[in-house]
Amino acid sequence: MRENGLVITTRQENHGSGHSRHYKDGIWSPFVKSLSRPTAVIAFSVVLIVGALVYTGTLNTHPIVSGGSSAKLPVSTGTYRVAETPREQVEWPLKCSEYNHTRTCPTNHYLKPGAAETLPGSGACPDYFRWIHEDLRPWARTGITREMVERARPTANFRLVILDGRAYLETYEKAFQTRDVFTLWGILQMLRRYPRMLPDLELMFDCVDWPVVLADRYCAPNGERPPPLFRYCGNDQTFDVVFPDWSYWGWPEVNIKPWEILLGELKEGCKRIPWLNREPYAYWKGNPAVAETRQDLMKCNVSDKQDWNARLYAQDWGRESQEGYKKSDLASQCTHRYKVYIEGSAWSVSEKYILSCDSVTLLVKPHYYDFFTRGLIPTHHYWPIKEDDKCRSIKFSVDWGNSHKQEAQDIGKAASNFIQEELKMDYVYDYMFHLLNSYAKLFKYKPSIGANATELCVESMVCGAEGVEKKFMMESLVKGPSNTSPCTMPPPYDPSSLQAHLNKKESSIQQVESMEKSYWEQQNMKS
Ligand SMILES: *[C@@H]1O[C@H](CO)[C@@H](O)[C@H](O)[C@H]1NC(C)=O
Ligand SMILES: *[C@@H]1O[C@H](CO)[C@@H](O)[C@H](O)[C@H]1NC(C)=O
Ligand SMILES: *[C@@H]1O[C@H](CO)[C@@H](O)[C@H](O)[C@H]1NC(C)=O
């Protein structure tokens, strides 16, 4: 039993060879599929030409262009209208036979520097990107030195160096399950999407749940700077730099698919039962054993003596895995009007799944944040639940929602829109890009490849992979470079507007608490 609220006993075996189908027809070709045939051909030609203009002279060798042979290339000129909504069209096929033969990473997938400057923009980033500035603030004045990075090494699972757009890995300690594998896979996909657009950098990554760089130690203005250490979550007492977790590319041990696919399933899944027809209670399913606060939550479960409006279930991953995860299918868990989110041993990857249901998320006061959760606004995206009085807090929130149905549905909808729009995979990649780009700009030295580092590329990871791991990798493979630049970073908060923003969130939580207080005063007067 360990991290993130999960007990793992068995690993699901090979799912068969479904990956080749996903690879060809899957999530990356919506543009072509959505057009009628003749239009698609025309659009393609124009895109090919525009693509060719963008990439001419920037590739070491010719890219393979999907959907047509290069013989079609020099056709017509027409209008560039289609270029306003460009999509992936240059494909970089895997080179497994070359890799197997030479055991070295292929070289021809890399753009020359500066290629990015010609890309059209893709609009403003979501607001939560502003936290990138805050997370890097400890080094804003001093920059990042080799000595600081080395100090992050003791707890790091791996060191990753990015030089001229290529990745070099040194593993210090294997992470729990496949956390490190899918995190690295994710970084490689970002490098494929935005090739050679990042300055050189190196980073230390710790895959364990809890943040460790205690802010207290580094508060003297001219004292030692904290070590920059990347991980999946942080809290207000630490300076760890938060980065998207492995689950965006898949979590084979519990059969959680890559986010791009799951997001589509969740969108469909939440339409199955309209909000009004859902059970008018608060639902939670997970592993209560990982945290005391979860055991405390279990006291709120319905019994023949009391009903706090909560319907709580323990997840048995061992049995689920034997039964083919039928009961843990996330897209069919949108059955209740309210869903509880409660942290496990630290942040929980379940938060995005819970928020995506159109149900009102009842969020038990969290202590940790991950890269996107600081963008959530209480009473707009979720309903705050007190940590030290969970049952009464849940009972009140459900009663409130059932008597304010429109407001409750609006909260559910705002959350699922946030997840579908602001947390789509495009933005996960853009967040990674901007975080690493801003991080790299702070470097005071030129990183180099350590004696024990080996080059990491998609081929070195996927060609020898098997089973569900391989399937998830193929399903989340970025086919080729993006045609648009990453979204535009929002400026940093100035200190007073950041404080105002935080105060506003705090005061809406307090407002709920005082509503709750008067609700219980009235209940007590009645009895
Ligand atoms: C490469 O090698 C792996 C085993 O290491 C094998 O499973 C795979 O089929 C090979 N691929 C090609 C294209 O030769
Ligand atoms: C909560 O109560 C329901 C209904 O009695 C029951 O099915 C469920 O197992 C209980 N949950 C836990 C975690 O005990
Ligand atoms: C490389 O690994 C070896 C064996 O683990 C170790 O003794 C050596 O110090 C490492 N070298 C560097 C530069 O980290």
XYZ file of C-alpha atoms and ligand atoms in Angstrom:
569
model
C 0.000 0.000 0.000
C 1.341 3.384 -0.812
C 1.021 6.737 -2.347
C -1.960 8.473 -3.830
C -4.635 6.468 -2.167
C -4.109 3.296 -4.070
C -3.454 -0.253 -3.139
C -1.823 -2.112 -5.936
C -1.732 -5.854 -5.988
C -1.700 -6.992 -9.562
C -0.825 -5.431 -12.825
C -3.174 -5.775 -15.683
C -1.836 -7.898 -18.465
C -1.479 -7.167 -22.113
C -4.513 -5.625 -23.691
C -3.688 -6.976 -27.106
C -2.484 -5.029 -30.036
C -5.152 -2.314 -30.121
C -2.493 0.356 -30.167
C -1.845 0.236 -33.866
C -5.454 1.167 -34.527
C -5.304 4.109 -32.142
C -2.029 5.126 -33.621
C -3.501 5.533 -37.080
C -7.084 6.622 -36.493
C -6.973 7.948 -33.034
C -7.177 11.267 -31.378
C -4.764 13.136 -33.552
C -6.750 13.330 -36.750
C -9.962 15.145 -35.789
C -9.351 17.920 -38.301
C -9.319 15.743 -41.359
C -12.140 13.554 -40.146
C -14.428 16.458 -39.484
C -14.239 17.744 -43.032
C -16.125 16.342 -45.981
C -13.870 14.557 -48.383
C -13.211 17.085 -51.199
C -12.753 19.881 -48.701
C -10.319 17.762 -46.826
C -8.193 17.281 -49.907
C -8.113 20.991 -50.661
C -7.482 21.905 -47.078
C -4.723 19.384 -46.975
C -2.960 20.762 -50.013
C -3.013 24.240 -48.565
C -1.845 22.995 -45.227
C 0.875 21.034 -46.951
C 2.105 24.147 -48.674
C 1.910 26.273 -45.587
C 3.524 23.472 -43.671
C 6.228 23.263 -46.276
C 6.802 27.017 -46.076
C 7.054 26.882 -42.336
C 9.391 23.962 -42.286
C 11.413 24.509 -45.430
C 15.014 24.788 -44.557
C 14.346 24.094 -40.950
C 14.505 20.322 -41.110
C 17.638 18.324 -41.370
C 15.806 15.887 -43.596
C 12.376 15.867 -45.129
C 9.487 15.246 -42.819
C 6.947 12.624 -43.697
C 3.715 14.395 -44.379
C 0.589 12.560 -43.373
C -2.243 11.908 -45.772
C -0.425 12.303 -49.048
C 2.777 11.759 -50.922
C 5.184 14.590 -51.501
C 4.301 14.402 -55.207
C 1.158 16.348 -54.364
C 3.152 19.140 -52.826
C 3.690 21.741 -55.549
C -0.021 22.138 -56.352
C -2.040 25.369 -56.543
C -1.798 28.381 -54.343
C -5.328 29.405 -53.493
C -6.062 31.029 -50.244
C -4.305 30.702 -46.930
C -7.589 30.798 -45.064
C -7.053 27.303 -43.719
C -3.787 28.357 -42.199
C -5.718 30.295 -39.587
C -6.688 27.027 -37.974
C -3.618 24.921 -38.597
C -3.366 21.440 -37.119
C -0.724 18.777 -36.825
C 0.180 17.604 -40.255
C 3.848 16.839 -40.236
C 4.296 13.344 -38.847
C 7.440 11.903 -37.435
C 7.094 8.131 -37.600
C 8.743 5.949 -35.011
C 12.019 4.453 -36.177
C 12.090 1.253 -34.193
C 14.021 -0.832 -36.682
C 16.708 1.846 -36.943
C 16.802 2.139 -33.176
C 16.932 -1.635 -32.675
C 19.765 -1.865 -35.131
C 21.932 1.001 -33.941
C 20.758 1.392 -30.319
C 21.113 5.126 -30.763
C 18.417 7.748 -30.980
C 17.529 8.819 -34.543
C 18.824 12.240 -35.472
C 16.542 13.530 -38.181
C 13.560 14.485 -36.048
C 14.994 17.728 -34.929
C 14.327 21.199 -36.207
C 17.077 23.764 -36.380
C 16.977 26.492 -33.746
C 14.763 29.440 -34.455
C 12.141 27.429 -36.351
C 9.608 28.357 -33.756
C 9.696 32.046 -34.532
C 7.775 31.458 -37.747
C 4.855 29.709 -36.073
C 1.499 31.486 -35.759
C 0.267 32.088 -32.218
C -2.407 30.150 -30.383
C -3.937 32.710 -28.008
C -3.578 33.414 -24.329
C -2.800 30.711 -21.775
C -5.269 29.952 -18.981
C -4.898 32.016 -15.843
C -3.321 29.261 -13.747
C -0.152 29.645 -15.866
C 0.519 32.748 -13.779
C 1.669 30.476 -10.990
C 4.713 29.566 -13.052
C 6.077 33.021 -12.182
C 5.352 32.425 -8.504
C 6.897 28.954 -8.461
C 10.151 30.256 -9.957
C 10.256 33.413 -7.861
C 12.811 32.027 -5.364
C 15.410 32.176 -8.177
C 14.138 35.237 -10.025
C 16.795 37.552 -8.595
C 19.774 35.210 -8.356
C 19.287 32.891 -11.293
C 20.030 29.167 -11.041
C 23.550 27.876 -10.555
C 24.997 24.390 -10.887
C 25.508 24.287 -7.158
C 21.784 24.889 -6.531
C 20.770 22.123 -8.927
C 23.240 19.676 -7.350
C 21.734 20.354 -3.945
C 18.401 19.002 -5.287
C 19.985 15.657 -6.014
C 19.647 13.778 -2.673
C 15.921 13.059 -3.053
C 15.701 13.140 -6.862
C 14.675 10.023 -8.760
C 16.307 11.303 -11.907
C 18.236 14.104 -13.558
C 17.160 15.176 -17.028
C 19.367 17.314 -19.264
C 17.971 18.954 -22.387
C 20.628 20.085 -24.854
C 19.784 21.314 -28.365
C 16.323 19.803 -27.973
C 17.575 16.328 -27.109
C 17.058 14.655 -23.750
C 19.628 12.863 -21.573
C 18.658 10.885 -18.517
C 20.463 9.821 -15.411
C 18.371 7.704 -13.042
C 19.265 7.698 -9.361
C 16.432 5.591 -8.056
C 13.503 3.953 -9.812
C 10.221 5.578 -8.875
C 7.123 3.877 -7.503
C 5.298 1.972 -10.273
C 5.757 3.682 -13.667
C 5.612 7.288 -12.452
C 9.063 8.143 -13.764
C 8.503 6.314 -17.056
C 5.324 8.186 -17.935
C 6.662 11.505 -16.675
C 9.685 11.149 -18.962
C 7.470 9.979 -21.800
C 5.406 13.135 -21.324
C 8.461 15.371 -21.478
C 9.581 13.680 -24.697
C 6.156 14.306 -26.239
C 6.447 17.978 -25.350
C 9.880 18.059 -27.017
C 8.347 16.504 -30.148
C 5.552 19.017 -30.124
C 7.878 21.997 -29.670
C 11.184 20.757 -31.086
C 14.285 22.803 -30.294
C 12.251 25.595 -28.839
C 13.581 25.220 -25.286
C 16.889 26.676 -24.135
C 19.322 24.119 -22.671
C 18.525 23.092 -19.122
C 18.893 20.381 -16.544
C 16.458 19.443 -13.832
C 16.172 17.168 -10.825
C 12.841 15.376 -10.472
C 11.493 13.726 -7.324
C 8.555 11.378 -8.022
C 7.519 10.877 -4.389
C 4.241 12.456 -3.259
C 5.271 15.014 -0.677
C 7.107 18.312 -1.198
C 10.407 18.542 0.705
C 12.083 21.902 0.058
C 11.073 23.704 3.237
C 10.628 27.431 2.655
C 11.559 28.265 6.254
C 15.175 27.376 5.628
C 15.545 29.892 2.816
C 13.834 32.999 4.079
C 16.937 35.179 4.628
C 16.991 37.624 1.684
C 20.709 37.162 1.024
C 20.964 33.656 2.396
C 21.287 30.369 0.566
C 18.808 29.877 -2.295
C 16.648 26.732 -2.282
C 17.510 23.862 -4.618
C 15.130 23.768 -7.611
C 13.395 20.402 -7.333
C 10.552 19.302 -9.611
C 7.675 17.171 -8.373
C 3.942 16.680 -8.757
C 2.626 18.842 -5.939
C 3.513 21.548 -3.477
C 2.102 23.325 -0.466
C 2.417 26.733 1.145
C 5.401 25.702 3.271
C 7.621 24.529 0.415
C 9.438 25.715 -2.721
C 9.188 22.502 -4.782
C 8.349 23.306 -8.407
C 5.110 21.635 -9.529
C 4.927 19.741 -12.804
C 2.069 17.730 -14.408
C 1.917 14.186 -13.035
C 2.336 10.919 -14.970
C -1.392 10.246 -15.243
C -1.719 12.592 -18.243
C 0.077 9.916 -20.285
C -1.457 6.945 -18.513
C -1.324 4.947 -15.327
C -1.040 1.301 -16.356
C -1.131 -0.137 -12.824
C -4.721 1.014 -12.316
C -5.746 1.097 -15.955
C -6.131 4.878 -16.153
C -5.837 5.815 -19.812
C -3.967 8.812 -21.256
C -5.778 12.057 -20.464
C -6.499 12.981 -24.071
C -8.625 9.813 -24.432
C -10.114 9.884 -20.964
C -11.147 13.502 -21.367
C -13.266 12.536 -24.396
C -14.815 9.628 -22.510
C -15.579 11.828 -19.535
C -17.256 14.369 -21.793
C -19.574 11.639 -23.094
C -19.897 9.952 -19.692
C -21.191 13.045 -17.987
C -24.005 13.388 -20.532
C -25.457 9.973 -19.701
C -27.487 11.080 -16.687
C -28.659 14.709 -16.559
C -27.881 16.447 -13.291
C -31.482 16.568 -12.105
C -31.875 12.816 -12.591
C -28.769 11.990 -10.593
C -28.808 10.695 -7.030
C -29.218 13.772 -4.806
C -26.307 12.760 -2.547
C -22.572 13.211 -2.204
C -20.557 10.351 -3.697
C -17.002 9.310 -3.015
C -15.054 6.200 -3.944
C -11.444 5.639 -3.068
C -9.048 4.066 -0.642
C -9.778 5.321 2.896
C -6.697 3.633 4.381
C -4.093 6.070 3.046
C -4.931 9.071 5.215
C -6.546 9.783 8.548
C -8.678 12.491 7.019
C -10.211 9.899 4.680
C -10.991 7.589 7.598
C -12.612 10.560 9.264
C -14.715 11.080 6.139
C -15.986 7.491 6.378
C -17.809 8.460 9.575
C -20.160 10.493 7.385
C -21.392 7.447 5.463
C -25.107 6.740 5.559
C -26.225 4.199 8.172
C -29.529 3.166 9.710
C -28.938 5.731 12.447
C -28.010 8.806 10.451
C -27.904 10.303 6.994
C -25.382 13.039 6.308
C -26.288 12.895 2.592
C -23.046 11.050 1.857
C -22.670 7.763 -0.063
C -19.118 6.579 0.377
C -17.407 3.498 -1.016
C -14.058 1.846 -0.494
C -12.182 1.053 -3.704
C -10.658 -2.412 -3.769
C -8.025 -2.178 -6.494
C -7.065 -5.824 -6.118
C -10.551 -7.030 -6.925
C -11.094 -4.323 -9.557
C -8.031 -5.459 -11.402
C -9.188 -9.093 -11.368
C -12.595 -8.070 -12.645
C -11.220 -5.936 -15.454
C -11.833 -2.519 -13.831
C -15.538 -2.625 -14.668
C -16.498 -0.810 -11.484
C -13.718 1.742 -11.573
C -14.518 3.082 -15.040
C -14.266 6.799 -14.393
C -16.595 7.882 -17.173
C -19.482 5.919 -15.656
C -19.053 7.458 -12.217
C -21.097 10.582 -12.952
C -24.165 9.236 -11.166
C -24.539 11.650 -8.253
C -25.264 15.363 -8.107
C -22.343 15.862 -5.699
C -18.909 14.320 -5.630
C -16.474 14.594 -2.763
C -12.799 15.330 -3.364
C -10.489 14.610 -0.458
C -6.711 14.460 -0.486
C -4.940 11.169 0.159
C -1.385 11.224 1.414
C -0.852 14.405 -0.648
C -2.621 15.727 -3.758
C -4.653 13.102 -5.585
C -4.738 12.596 -9.336
C -8.466 11.940 -8.971
C -9.260 15.646 -8.714
C -9.487 16.222 -12.452
C -11.757 13.203 -12.901
C -14.080 14.334 -10.117
C -14.274 17.908 -11.421
C -15.144 16.735 -14.928
C -18.544 15.159 -14.110
C -20.875 18.189 -14.164
C -21.552 17.292 -10.515
C -20.865 19.788 -7.746
C -17.426 18.992 -6.383
C -17.454 19.081 -2.590
C -13.831 19.899 -1.941
C -12.573 19.051 1.524
C -10.104 21.800 2.433
C -6.889 20.836 0.615
C -3.322 21.241 1.862
C -1.535 20.611 -1.416
C -1.750 22.043 -4.900
C -0.740 20.653 -8.239
C -0.037 22.687 -11.356
C -3.643 23.546 -12.222
C -5.593 23.502 -8.956
C -4.601 27.030 -7.985
C -6.830 28.168 -10.862
C -9.970 26.855 -9.143
C -12.288 29.399 -7.533
C -14.466 28.410 -4.545
C -18.249 28.598 -5.129
C -17.544 29.067 -8.831
C -15.809 25.759 -9.637
C -16.413 23.879 -6.363
C -18.077 23.981 -2.970
C -15.706 24.181 0.013
C -16.069 21.575 2.774
C -14.636 22.080 6.250
C -11.924 19.687 7.195
C -12.698 19.464 10.897
C -16.477 19.136 10.589
C -16.905 17.128 7.421
C -20.260 15.436 8.035
C -22.198 18.558 8.926
C -20.476 20.456 6.140
C -21.480 17.808 3.566
C -25.020 17.604 4.874
C -25.410 21.366 4.518
C -23.863 21.567 1.058
C -26.160 18.867 -0.339
C -29.248 20.459 1.206
C -28.167 23.812 -0.170
C -27.636 22.415 -3.671
C -30.913 20.506 -3.713
C -32.735 23.719 -2.837
C -30.641 25.896 -5.218
C -30.635 23.595 -8.216
C -29.669 26.154 -10.835
C -26.738 27.542 -8.853
C -25.590 24.015 -8.067
C -25.693 22.969 -11.720
C -23.784 26.111 -12.670
C -20.975 25.147 -10.295
C -20.848 21.645 -11.748
C -20.789 22.998 -15.279
C -18.097 25.610 -14.536
C -15.843 22.854 -13.213
C -16.327 20.490 -16.141
C -15.816 23.375 -18.583
C -12.605 24.284 -16.797
C -11.369 20.704 -17.132
C -12.456 20.287 -20.753
C -11.186 23.692 -21.919
C -8.351 24.835 -19.690
C -6.913 21.453 -18.835
C -6.953 19.896 -22.277
C -3.747 18.205 -23.334
C -2.669 21.182 -25.482
C -2.459 23.277 -22.331
C -0.751 20.549 -20.326
C 2.015 20.632 -22.939
C 2.031 24.424 -23.018
C 2.328 24.529 -19.243
C 5.309 22.175 -19.357
C 6.839 24.231 -22.124
C 6.447 27.572 -20.378
C 7.563 26.242 -17.028
C 10.726 24.725 -18.484
C 11.311 27.708 -20.751
C 11.091 30.180 -17.858
C 13.211 27.853 -15.718
C 15.896 27.522 -18.384
C 16.090 31.288 -18.815
C 17.259 31.504 -15.208
C 20.328 29.361 -15.873
C 23.684 30.893 -15.004
C 25.675 28.045 -16.546
C 25.572 25.780 -19.562
C 24.433 22.310 -18.529
C 26.411 19.357 -19.829
C 25.771 15.650 -20.243
C 26.963 13.689 -17.213
C 29.211 10.665 -17.590
C 26.386 8.358 -16.502
C 23.622 9.913 -18.605
C 22.115 8.215 -21.633
C 20.110 9.766 -24.408
C 16.379 9.321 -24.088
C 14.063 9.392 -27.104
C 10.635 8.026 -27.931
C 12.281 5.068 -29.683
C 14.405 4.164 -26.680
C 11.276 4.147 -24.533
C 8.597 2.603 -26.707
C 10.292 0.180 -29.107
C 10.988 -2.398 -26.432
C 7.906 -1.644 -24.287
C 5.115 -4.176 -23.887
C 1.505 -4.583 -22.856
C -0.489 -1.730 -21.383
C 2.596 0.459 -21.070
C 3.216 0.261 -24.796
C -0.466 0.757 -25.556
C -0.650 3.934 -23.454
C 2.563 5.249 -24.975
C 1.301 4.718 -28.508
C -2.021 6.328 -27.620
C -0.322 9.391 -26.194
C 2.416 9.702 -28.815
C 2.643 13.221 -30.245
C 2.727 12.648 -33.982
C 4.877 15.593 -34.916
C 5.663 19.235 -34.323
C 2.918 21.715 -33.592
C 1.909 24.208 -36.241
C 1.229 26.860 -33.684
C 3.416 28.324 -31.009
C 2.559 27.692 -27.356
C -0.105 29.934 -25.852
C 0.959 33.379 -24.640
C 2.020 33.501 -21.002
C 0.010 35.806 -18.740
C 2.131 38.384 -16.875
C 3.023 37.790 -13.225
C 0.668 38.992 -10.530
C 1.893 42.102 -8.841
C 2.094 41.424 -5.091
C -1.022 43.416 -4.214
C -3.240 41.847 -6.885
C -2.045 38.394 -5.877
C -2.974 39.151 -2.294
C -6.350 40.512 -3.390
C -6.976 37.368 -5.436
C -6.152 35.121 -2.472
C -8.254 37.239 -0.106
C -11.214 36.992 -2.416
C -10.990 33.210 -2.462
C -10.666 33.112 1.308
C -13.635 35.375 1.842
C -15.926 33.284 -0.333
C -14.939 30.221 1.704
C -15.765 32.151 4.857
C -19.095 33.153 3.412
C -19.972 29.476 2.921
C -18.885 28.755 6.481
C -21.151 31.412 7.877
C -24.087 30.123 5.764
C -23.337 26.709 7.159
C -23.263 28.045 10.682
C -26.670 29.669 10.434
C -28.075 26.539 8.748
C -27.073 24.454 11.754
C -28.349 27.036 14.199
C -31.741 26.813 12.502
C -31.646 23.008 12.475
C -30.899 22.978 16.189
C -33.727 25.394 16.913
C -36.141 23.088 15.059
C -35.189 20.044 17.085
C 12.632 -3.755 -31.750
O 13.006 -4.598 -30.659
C 11.944 -4.991 -29.793
C 12.515 -5.854 -28.692
O 13.521 -5.195 -28.021
C 10.863 -5.715 -30.542
O 9.778 -6.010 -29.690
C 10.383 -4.853 -31.695
O 9.420 -5.554 -32.460
C 11.545 -4.419 -32.580
N 11.020 -3.514 -33.583
C 11.430 -3.516 -34.839
C 10.707 -2.593 -35.773
O 12.343 -4.200 -35.201
C -21.336 3.117 3.135
O -22.677 2.699 3.216
C -23.141 1.959 2.110
C -24.625 1.714 2.296
O -24.888 1.104 3.544
C -22.335 0.674 1.983
O -22.747 -0.050 0.852
C -20.861 1.038 1.865
O -20.068 -0.120 1.814
C -20.427 1.912 3.022
N -19.070 2.361 2.772
C -18.031 2.065 3.528
C -16.717 2.625 3.132
O -18.135 1.381 4.527
C 28.631 7.201 -12.403
O 28.192 6.009 -11.754
C 29.183 5.371 -10.990
C 28.620 4.055 -10.502
O 27.345 4.207 -9.940
C 29.640 6.297 -9.869
O 30.632 5.684 -9.094
C 30.165 7.597 -10.457
O 30.478 8.500 -9.451
C 29.122 8.210 -11.393
N 29.703 9.352 -12.080
C 29.145 10.555 -12.102
C 29.873 11.603 -12.859
O 28.093 10.795 -11.526
